[in-house]
Coordinates of C-alpha atoms in Angstrom, one line a residue:
M19 CA 31.4 35.5 2.5
S20 CA 31.2 31.7 2.7
A21 CA 32.5 29.7 5.6
S22 CA 35.2 28.2 3.5
S23 CA 36.3 31.6 2.2
T24 CA 36.3 33.0 5.7
L25 CA 38.6 30.2 6.8
S26 CA 40.8 30.8 3.9
H27 CA 40.9 34.5 4.8
L28 CA 41.9 33.5 8.4
S29 CA 44.7 31.3 7.2
L30 CA 48.0 33.2 7.8
S31 CA 51.0 31.9 5.9
F32 CA 54.4 32.8 7.2
S33 CA 56.6 31.2 4.6
S34 CA 57.7 34.4 3.0
S35 CA 61.2 35.6 3.6
S36 CA 60.0 38.6 5.6
F37 CA 58.8 36.3 8.3
I38 CA 61.8 33.9 8.4
H39 CA 64.3 34.7 11.1
K40 CA 67.6 35.9 9.8
P41 CA 69.9 36.6 12.8
K42 CA 72.8 39.0 12.5
F43 CA 75.3 36.3 13.0
L44 CA 75.2 33.3 10.7
Y45 CA 78.0 30.8 10.9
P46 CA 78.8 27.5 9.1
I47 CA 76.9 24.8 10.9
T48 CA 79.3 22.1 11.9
N49 CA 79.2 19.5 14.6
N50 CA 80.0 20.9 18.1
Y51 CA 80.6 24.4 16.8
Y52 CA 79.6 27.4 18.9
P53 CA 80.4 30.8 17.3
N54 CA 82.5 32.9 19.6
S55 CA 80.4 35.9 18.9
V56 CA 77.5 34.4 20.7
S57 CA 79.4 33.0 23.7
L58 CA 78.8 34.1 27.2
S59 CA 81.4 36.9 27.1
T60 CA 80.3 38.7 24.0
T61 CA 77.3 40.6 22.8
T62 CA 74.8 41.5 20.2
R63 CA 74.5 44.9 21.8
I64 CA 77.1 45.6 24.5
C65 CA 75.6 47.0 27.7
A66 CA 78.2 48.7 29.9
S67 CA 78.8 52.1 31.5
S68 CA 79.5 55.0 29.2
S69 CA 82.8 55.6 30.9
S70 CA 84.3 52.4 29.5
S71 CA 86.2 52.8 26.2
S72 CA 85.0 50.8 23.1
S73 CA 88.4 49.1 22.9
Q74 CA 88.0 47.9 26.4
L75 CA 84.5 46.6 25.8
M76 CA 85.5 44.7 22.7
D77 CA 88.7 43.2 24.0
P78 CA 88.1 39.4 24.4
F79 CA 90.9 39.2 26.9
L80 CA 89.4 41.5 29.6
S81 CA 90.9 41.4 33.1
K82 CA 89.5 38.6 35.2
T83 CA 88.6 41.2 37.8
Q84 CA 86.0 42.7 35.4
P85 CA 82.5 41.1 35.3
P86 CA 81.5 39.4 32.1
I87 CA 79.6 41.6 29.7
P88 CA 76.2 40.2 29.0
T89 CA 74.7 39.5 25.6
T90 CA 71.7 41.7 25.2
V91 CA 68.7 41.0 22.9
D92 CA 66.1 43.8 22.7
V93 CA 62.4 43.4 22.5
D94 CA 61.3 46.3 20.4
L95 CA 57.8 47.6 21.5
G96 CA 58.3 51.3 21.3
D97 CA 58.0 53.0 24.7
R98 CA 57.5 49.5 26.3
S99 CA 60.7 48.0 24.8
Y100 CA 63.0 46.1 27.2
P101 CA 66.3 44.2 27.2
I102 CA 67.0 40.5 27.7
Y103 CA 70.3 40.1 29.4
I104 CA 72.0 36.8 28.8
G105 CA 75.2 35.5 30.5
S106 CA 77.1 33.8 33.2
G107 CA 77.2 35.3 36.7
L108 CA 74.7 38.1 36.0
L109 CA 73.2 37.9 39.5
N110 CA 76.6 39.1 40.7
Q111 CA 76.1 42.3 38.7
P112 CA 73.7 44.4 40.8
H113 CA 73.5 47.3 38.3
L114 CA 71.7 45.1 35.8
L115 CA 68.7 44.8 38.1
Q116 CA 68.9 48.0 40.0
R117 CA 68.7 50.2 36.8
H118 CA 65.1 48.7 36.3
V119 CA 63.9 49.3 39.9
H120 CA 62.4 52.8 40.1
G121 CA 60.7 52.8 43.5
K122 CA 61.9 51.7 47.0
R123 CA 59.9 48.6 47.5
V124 CA 60.4 45.2 45.8
L125 CA 58.5 41.9 46.1
V126 CA 60.4 38.8 45.0
V127 CA 58.0 36.0 44.0
T128 CA 59.6 32.6 44.0
N129 CA 59.0 28.9 45.0
N130 CA 60.3 26.6 47.6
T131 CA 62.7 24.9 45.2
V132 CA 64.4 28.0 43.9
A133 CA 64.3 30.1 47.1
P134 CA 67.1 28.2 48.9
L135 CA 69.3 28.4 45.9
Y136 CA 69.0 32.0 44.6
L137 CA 66.7 34.2 46.8
D138 CA 69.5 35.5 49.0
K139 CA 71.6 36.3 45.9
V140 CA 68.8 38.2 44.3
V141 CA 68.1 40.2 47.4
E142 CA 71.7 41.1 47.6
A143 CA 71.8 42.2 44.0
L144 CA 68.7 44.4 44.5
T145 CA 70.1 46.0 47.7
K146 CA 73.9 46.1 47.3
G147 CA 75.0 49.8 47.6
N148 CA 71.3 50.7 47.5
Q149 CA 70.1 50.6 51.1
N150 CA 67.0 52.7 50.3
V151 CA 65.4 49.7 48.7
S152 CA 63.6 47.2 50.9
V153 CA 62.8 43.7 49.6
E154 CA 60.0 41.4 50.6
S155 CA 59.5 37.9 49.4
V156 CA 56.7 35.4 49.0
I157 CA 57.6 31.7 48.6
L158 CA 55.0 29.6 46.8
P159 CA 54.7 25.8 46.3
D160 CA 56.5 24.5 43.3
G161 CA 54.6 22.9 40.4
E162 CA 52.1 23.5 37.5
Q163 CA 49.3 22.2 39.8
Y164 CA 49.7 25.4 41.9
K165 CA 49.3 27.8 39.0
N166 CA 45.9 28.8 40.1
M167 CA 43.8 31.5 41.8
D168 CA 44.4 30.2 45.3
T169 CA 48.2 30.5 44.9
L170 CA 47.9 33.9 43.1
M171 CA 46.1 35.2 46.2
K172 CA 49.1 34.5 48.3
V173 CA 51.1 37.0 46.2
F174 CA 48.4 39.6 46.6
D175 CA 48.2 38.9 50.4
K176 CA 51.9 39.5 50.8
A177 CA 51.8 42.7 48.6
I178 CA 48.9 44.2 50.6
E179 CA 50.3 43.1 54.0
S180 CA 53.6 44.8 53.0
R181 CA 51.8 48.0 52.1
L182 CA 53.4 48.0 48.6
D183 CA 52.4 50.9 46.4
R184 CA 52.3 51.6 42.6
R185 CA 56.0 52.4 42.5
S186 CA 56.8 49.0 43.7
T187 CA 58.5 46.3 41.5
F188 CA 57.6 42.6 41.5
V189 CA 60.5 40.2 40.6
A190 CA 59.7 36.7 39.3
L191 CA 62.5 34.3 40.3
G192 CA 61.9 30.8 39.0
G193 CA 60.5 28.9 36.0
G194 CA 57.6 29.5 33.8
V195 CA 54.9 29.0 36.5
I196 CA 56.4 31.6 38.7
G197 CA 57.0 34.0 35.8
D198 CA 53.4 33.7 34.6
M199 CA 51.9 34.1 38.0
C200 CA 54.2 37.0 39.1
G201 CA 53.5 38.8 35.9
Y202 CA 49.8 38.4 36.2
A203 CA 49.9 39.6 39.8
A204 CA 52.0 42.6 38.7
A205 CA 49.5 43.4 35.9
S206 CA 46.6 43.2 38.4
F207 CA 47.9 44.7 41.7
L208 CA 46.8 48.3 42.0
R209 CA 46.0 48.0 38.3
G210 CA 49.6 47.5 37.3
V211 CA 53.1 47.7 38.8
N212 CA 56.5 47.1 37.2
F213 CA 58.0 43.6 37.2
I214 CA 61.2 41.9 36.3
Q215 CA 61.8 38.4 35.0
I216 CA 64.7 36.3 36.4
P217 CA 64.0 32.9 34.7
T218 CA 65.9 29.9 36.1
T219 CA 64.8 27.1 33.7
V220 CA 65.5 26.5 30.0
M221 CA 61.8 26.7 29.3
A222 CA 61.5 30.1 30.9
Q223 CA 64.7 31.5 29.5
V224 CA 64.0 30.6 25.9
D225 CA 60.2 31.2 25.9
S226 CA 57.9 32.1 28.7
S227 CA 59.8 35.0 30.3
V228 CA 59.9 36.9 27.0
G229 CA 56.9 38.5 25.4
G230 CA 54.6 39.5 28.3
K231 CA 52.2 36.5 28.4
T232 CA 51.1 36.2 32.0
G233 CA 48.3 34.2 33.7
I234 CA 47.0 31.1 35.5
N235 CA 45.3 27.9 34.7
H236 CA 41.6 27.0 35.0
H237 CA 40.6 23.4 35.7
L238 CA 39.0 23.3 32.2
G239 CA 42.1 24.5 30.4
K240 CA 45.6 25.9 30.6
N241 CA 46.4 29.6 30.7
L242 CA 42.7 30.6 30.1
I243 CA 43.0 33.5 32.6
G244 CA 45.7 36.1 32.1
A245 CA 46.9 39.3 30.5
F246 CA 49.6 40.6 28.1
Y247 CA 51.9 42.6 30.4
Q248 CA 55.6 43.2 29.5
P249 CA 58.4 43.2 32.1
Q250 CA 61.0 45.9 32.6
C251 CA 63.7 43.5 31.7
V252 CA 64.6 39.8 31.5
L253 CA 67.8 38.7 33.3
I254 CA 69.0 35.3 32.3
D255 CA 71.9 34.1 34.4
T256 CA 72.9 30.9 32.7
D257 CA 74.6 29.7 35.9
T258 CA 71.1 28.9 37.3
L259 CA 70.9 26.0 34.9
N260 CA 73.6 24.2 36.8
T261 CA 71.1 23.3 39.5
L262 CA 68.3 22.3 37.1
P263 CA 67.2 18.7 37.2
E264 CA 67.8 16.7 33.9
R265 CA 64.2 16.2 33.3
E266 CA 63.5 20.0 33.5
L267 CA 66.5 20.7 31.3
A268 CA 65.3 18.4 28.5
S269 CA 61.7 19.8 28.8
G270 CA 63.0 23.2 27.9
F271 CA 64.5 22.0 24.7
A272 CA 61.0 21.3 23.2
E273 CA 60.6 25.1 22.9
V274 CA 64.1 25.5 21.4
I275 CA 63.3 22.8 18.8
K276 CA 60.1 24.7 18.0
Y277 CA 61.9 27.8 16.8
G278 CA 63.8 25.8 14.3
L279 CA 60.7 24.0 12.9
I280 CA 58.5 27.1 12.4
R281 CA 61.0 29.8 11.3
D282 CA 64.7 29.0 11.6
A283 CA 65.8 25.9 9.7
E284 CA 69.5 26.6 10.1
F285 CA 69.0 26.7 13.9
F286 CA 67.2 23.3 13.7
E287 CA 70.1 21.9 11.8
W288 CA 72.5 23.2 14.4
Q289 CA 70.4 21.5 17.1
E290 CA 70.5 18.2 15.3
K291 CA 74.3 18.3 15.5
N292 CA 74.6 19.7 19.0
M293 CA 71.8 18.2 21.1
Q294 CA 74.2 16.0 23.1
A295 CA 76.2 19.1 24.0
L296 CA 73.0 20.9 25.2
L297 CA 72.1 17.9 27.3
A298 CA 75.6 17.9 28.7
R299 CA 75.1 21.5 29.7
D300 CA 78.0 22.8 27.6
P301 CA 78.0 26.5 28.5
N302 CA 78.7 27.8 25.0
A303 CA 76.1 25.5 23.4
L304 CA 73.5 26.7 26.0
A305 CA 74.4 30.3 25.5
Y306 CA 74.0 30.0 21.8
A307 CA 70.7 28.2 22.0
I308 CA 69.3 30.6 24.5
K309 CA 70.4 33.7 22.6
R310 CA 69.1 32.5 19.2
S311 CA 65.8 31.4 20.7
C312 CA 65.4 34.8 22.4
E313 CA 66.2 36.5 19.1
N314 CA 63.5 34.5 17.4
K315 CA 61.0 35.2 20.2
A316 CA 61.8 38.9 20.4
E317 CA 61.4 39.4 16.7
V318 CA 58.0 37.8 16.6
V319 CA 56.8 39.6 19.7
S320 CA 57.9 42.9 18.2
L321 CA 55.8 42.3 15.1
D322 CA 52.8 40.8 16.8
E323 CA 52.6 41.5 20.6
K324 CA 49.0 40.5 21.1
E325 CA 49.1 37.3 19.1
S326 CA 46.7 38.3 16.3
G327 CA 48.5 36.2 13.7
L328 CA 52.3 35.7 13.5
R329 CA 52.9 35.2 17.2
A330 CA 50.4 32.4 17.3
T331 CA 52.9 30.3 15.3
L332 CA 55.0 30.1 18.4
N333 CA 52.3 27.7 19.7
L334 CA 53.3 24.8 17.5
G335 CA 52.4 21.6 19.4
H336 CA 50.8 23.6 22.2
T337 CA 47.1 22.9 21.3
F338 CA 47.7 19.2 21.5
G339 CA 50.2 19.7 24.3
H340 CA 47.8 21.7 26.5
A341 CA 45.2 19.0 26.1
I342 CA 47.7 16.5 27.3
E343 CA 48.6 18.6 30.4
T344 CA 44.9 19.1 31.2
G345 CA 44.0 15.5 30.5
V346 CA 46.6 13.9 32.8
G347 CA 46.3 16.6 35.4
Y348 CA 48.5 19.6 35.8
G349 CA 52.0 18.8 37.0
Q350 CA 52.0 15.1 35.9
W351 CA 53.8 15.9 32.6
L352 CA 56.1 18.9 32.3
H353 CA 55.1 21.5 29.9
G354 CA 57.9 20.8 27.5
E355 CA 57.1 17.1 27.6
A356 CA 53.5 17.7 26.6
V357 CA 54.6 20.2 23.9
A358 CA 57.0 17.6 22.5
A359 CA 54.3 15.0 22.1
G360 CA 52.0 17.7 20.8
T361 CA 54.5 18.7 18.2
V362 CA 54.8 15.2 16.9
M363 CA 51.0 15.1 16.5
A364 CA 50.9 18.5 14.7
V365 CA 53.7 17.3 12.4
D366 CA 51.7 14.0 11.8
M367 CA 48.6 16.0 10.9
S368 CA 50.7 18.3 8.6
Y369 CA 51.9 15.2 6.7
R370 CA 48.4 13.7 6.4
L371 CA 47.3 17.0 4.8
G372 CA 50.1 16.6 2.3
W373 CA 51.8 19.8 3.4
I374 CA 55.2 18.3 4.3
D375 CA 57.2 15.3 3.2
D376 CA 58.1 12.3 5.3
S377 CA 61.7 13.4 5.8
I378 CA 60.6 16.2 8.1
V379 CA 58.4 13.8 10.1
K380 CA 61.4 11.6 10.7
R381 CA 63.7 14.4 11.6
V382 CA 61.2 15.8 14.2
G383 CA 60.9 12.4 15.8
D384 CA 64.6 11.8 15.8
I385 CA 65.6 15.1 17.4
L386 CA 62.9 14.8 20.1
K387 CA 64.1 11.3 21.0
K388 CA 67.7 12.6 21.0
A389 CA 66.5 15.3 23.4
K390 CA 65.0 12.6 25.7
L391 CA 61.5 13.9 25.2
P392 CA 58.3 11.9 24.6
T393 CA 56.9 11.5 21.1
T394 CA 53.5 10.1 22.0
P395 CA 50.8 11.2 24.4
P396 CA 50.0 9.1 27.5
E397 CA 47.6 6.3 27.0
T398 CA 45.2 7.8 29.5
V399 CA 44.4 10.8 27.3
T400 CA 41.5 9.7 25.0
M401 CA 40.3 11.1 21.8
D402 CA 37.3 12.6 23.5
M403 CA 39.5 14.3 26.1
F404 CA 41.6 15.9 23.4
K405 CA 38.5 17.2 21.6
S406 CA 36.9 18.5 24.8
V407 CA 40.0 20.4 25.9
M408 CA 40.8 21.7 22.4
A409 CA 37.3 23.1 22.1
V410 CA 38.1 25.7 24.7
D411 CA 41.6 26.5 23.4
K412 CA 42.5 30.2 23.1
K413 CA 43.0 29.9 19.4
V414 CA 39.4 28.9 18.7
A415 CA 37.6 31.7 16.8
D416 CA 33.9 31.7 15.9
G417 CA 33.8 28.0 16.8
L418 CA 36.7 27.0 14.6
L419 CA 39.8 25.5 16.0
R420 CA 42.8 27.1 14.4
L421 CA 46.1 25.2 14.5
I422 CA 49.7 25.8 13.9
L423 CA 50.9 23.3 11.2
L424 CA 54.1 22.9 9.2
K425 CA 53.8 23.6 5.5
G426 CA 56.5 23.5 2.8
P427 CA 60.2 23.3 3.5
L428 CA 61.6 23.1 7.0
G429 CA 61.2 26.4 8.8
N430 CA 57.8 27.3 7.4
C431 CA 54.4 27.0 9.0
V432 CA 50.8 28.3 8.9
F433 CA 48.3 29.4 11.5
T434 CA 44.9 28.3 10.0
G435 CA 41.4 27.0 10.5
D436 CA 41.3 26.0 6.9
Y437 CA 42.1 22.3 6.9
D438 CA 40.4 19.0 6.3
R439 CA 38.9 17.9 9.7
K440 CA 39.4 14.3 8.7
A441 CA 43.2 14.8 9.0
L442 CA 42.7 16.0 12.6
D443 CA 40.5 13.0 13.4
D444 CA 42.9 10.6 11.8
T445 CA 45.8 12.0 13.8
L446 CA 43.9 11.7 17.1
R447 CA 42.9 8.1 16.2
A448 CA 46.5 7.3 15.4
F449 CA 47.8 8.5 18.8
C450 CA 44.8 7.6 21.1
K451 CA 43.8 4.1 22.0
S452 CA 40.2 5.2 22.7

């Protein structure tokens, strides 16, 4: 088989209807419209005790003394399936966490920003009415620059010093960095213990906490060391977004926008009309965006857990974005900021290849600017730096850099190594000063 035919064989197109996200609830997309059926108090699949009647569960005017019923999105992976709970005040519902803790020992992994805000609340949720459970915690420094082996060893040190066993549960309380490191620690400690994700940033809630990608960075590239390891559950208490800095909030919307571009055009159109509401932290808008993002992510993970093809499309903008993060130094740009600039570069390359029209290019730039995200990489990242980092990207196969690019109408993309290299060079030249 020739090199070109091999590349063609590797090219995976996901423009067919079977790969386009079609959520159960589709509503007319109008400005500032958030369907009631996806608000914080209603569900896709209602999780409550079996003693409650169905009429009570579905009554939208429940007594104020009853806790809100979380929206639940399932990640279907056979005997490793797990729920994503989404809602307001979920940390005040101990049963949601306790049902997924099977031993008596828990280690909460968090950072020095999140711990003062939510650690006590999580410990209370894990132990309330369940005094047989003992909870330890390890508080790590906050930031992408600490997502490394030295910091990971602090988690192992605490676990070993606390004499945790294989029935112990690790709990990740924080953003994507904490979730990735805690998950990797859980996958490795005693060759695997259970863990739970409690994401507290938009980025983690809509993307990194779902799907079992765990790991740490290497100085030569981002997320090069890690494992696929699924959590027991993901608990998204949307109230934690109330304390999120504006820059972190905006960063997370880069991943939300991604879902619309690669597989859910109607969701993208909704975002165009409602980005201001998201930035203003409108609770119904946030609940809808988180739920629909999780539905998209869960569907893809269920079909392709180990990223052999379809799941790779979730990395739109990430190959360029990871090069930006590595080039400027971890922690200088937030992950979503780098992904936003990387998405613009991927879209530019798609246009140069003749795969999309200029209206999509404009819409992508417009929505990212509306979301207060960067649309160009920093001037310090050179063309040579991009090429050097991209050469060790996880999507390189047999020496070929495979990219996620848009192709066709909005909501369609390809994961391929079969493209004209000149288009890549032209894009890099257009965005790099040297």
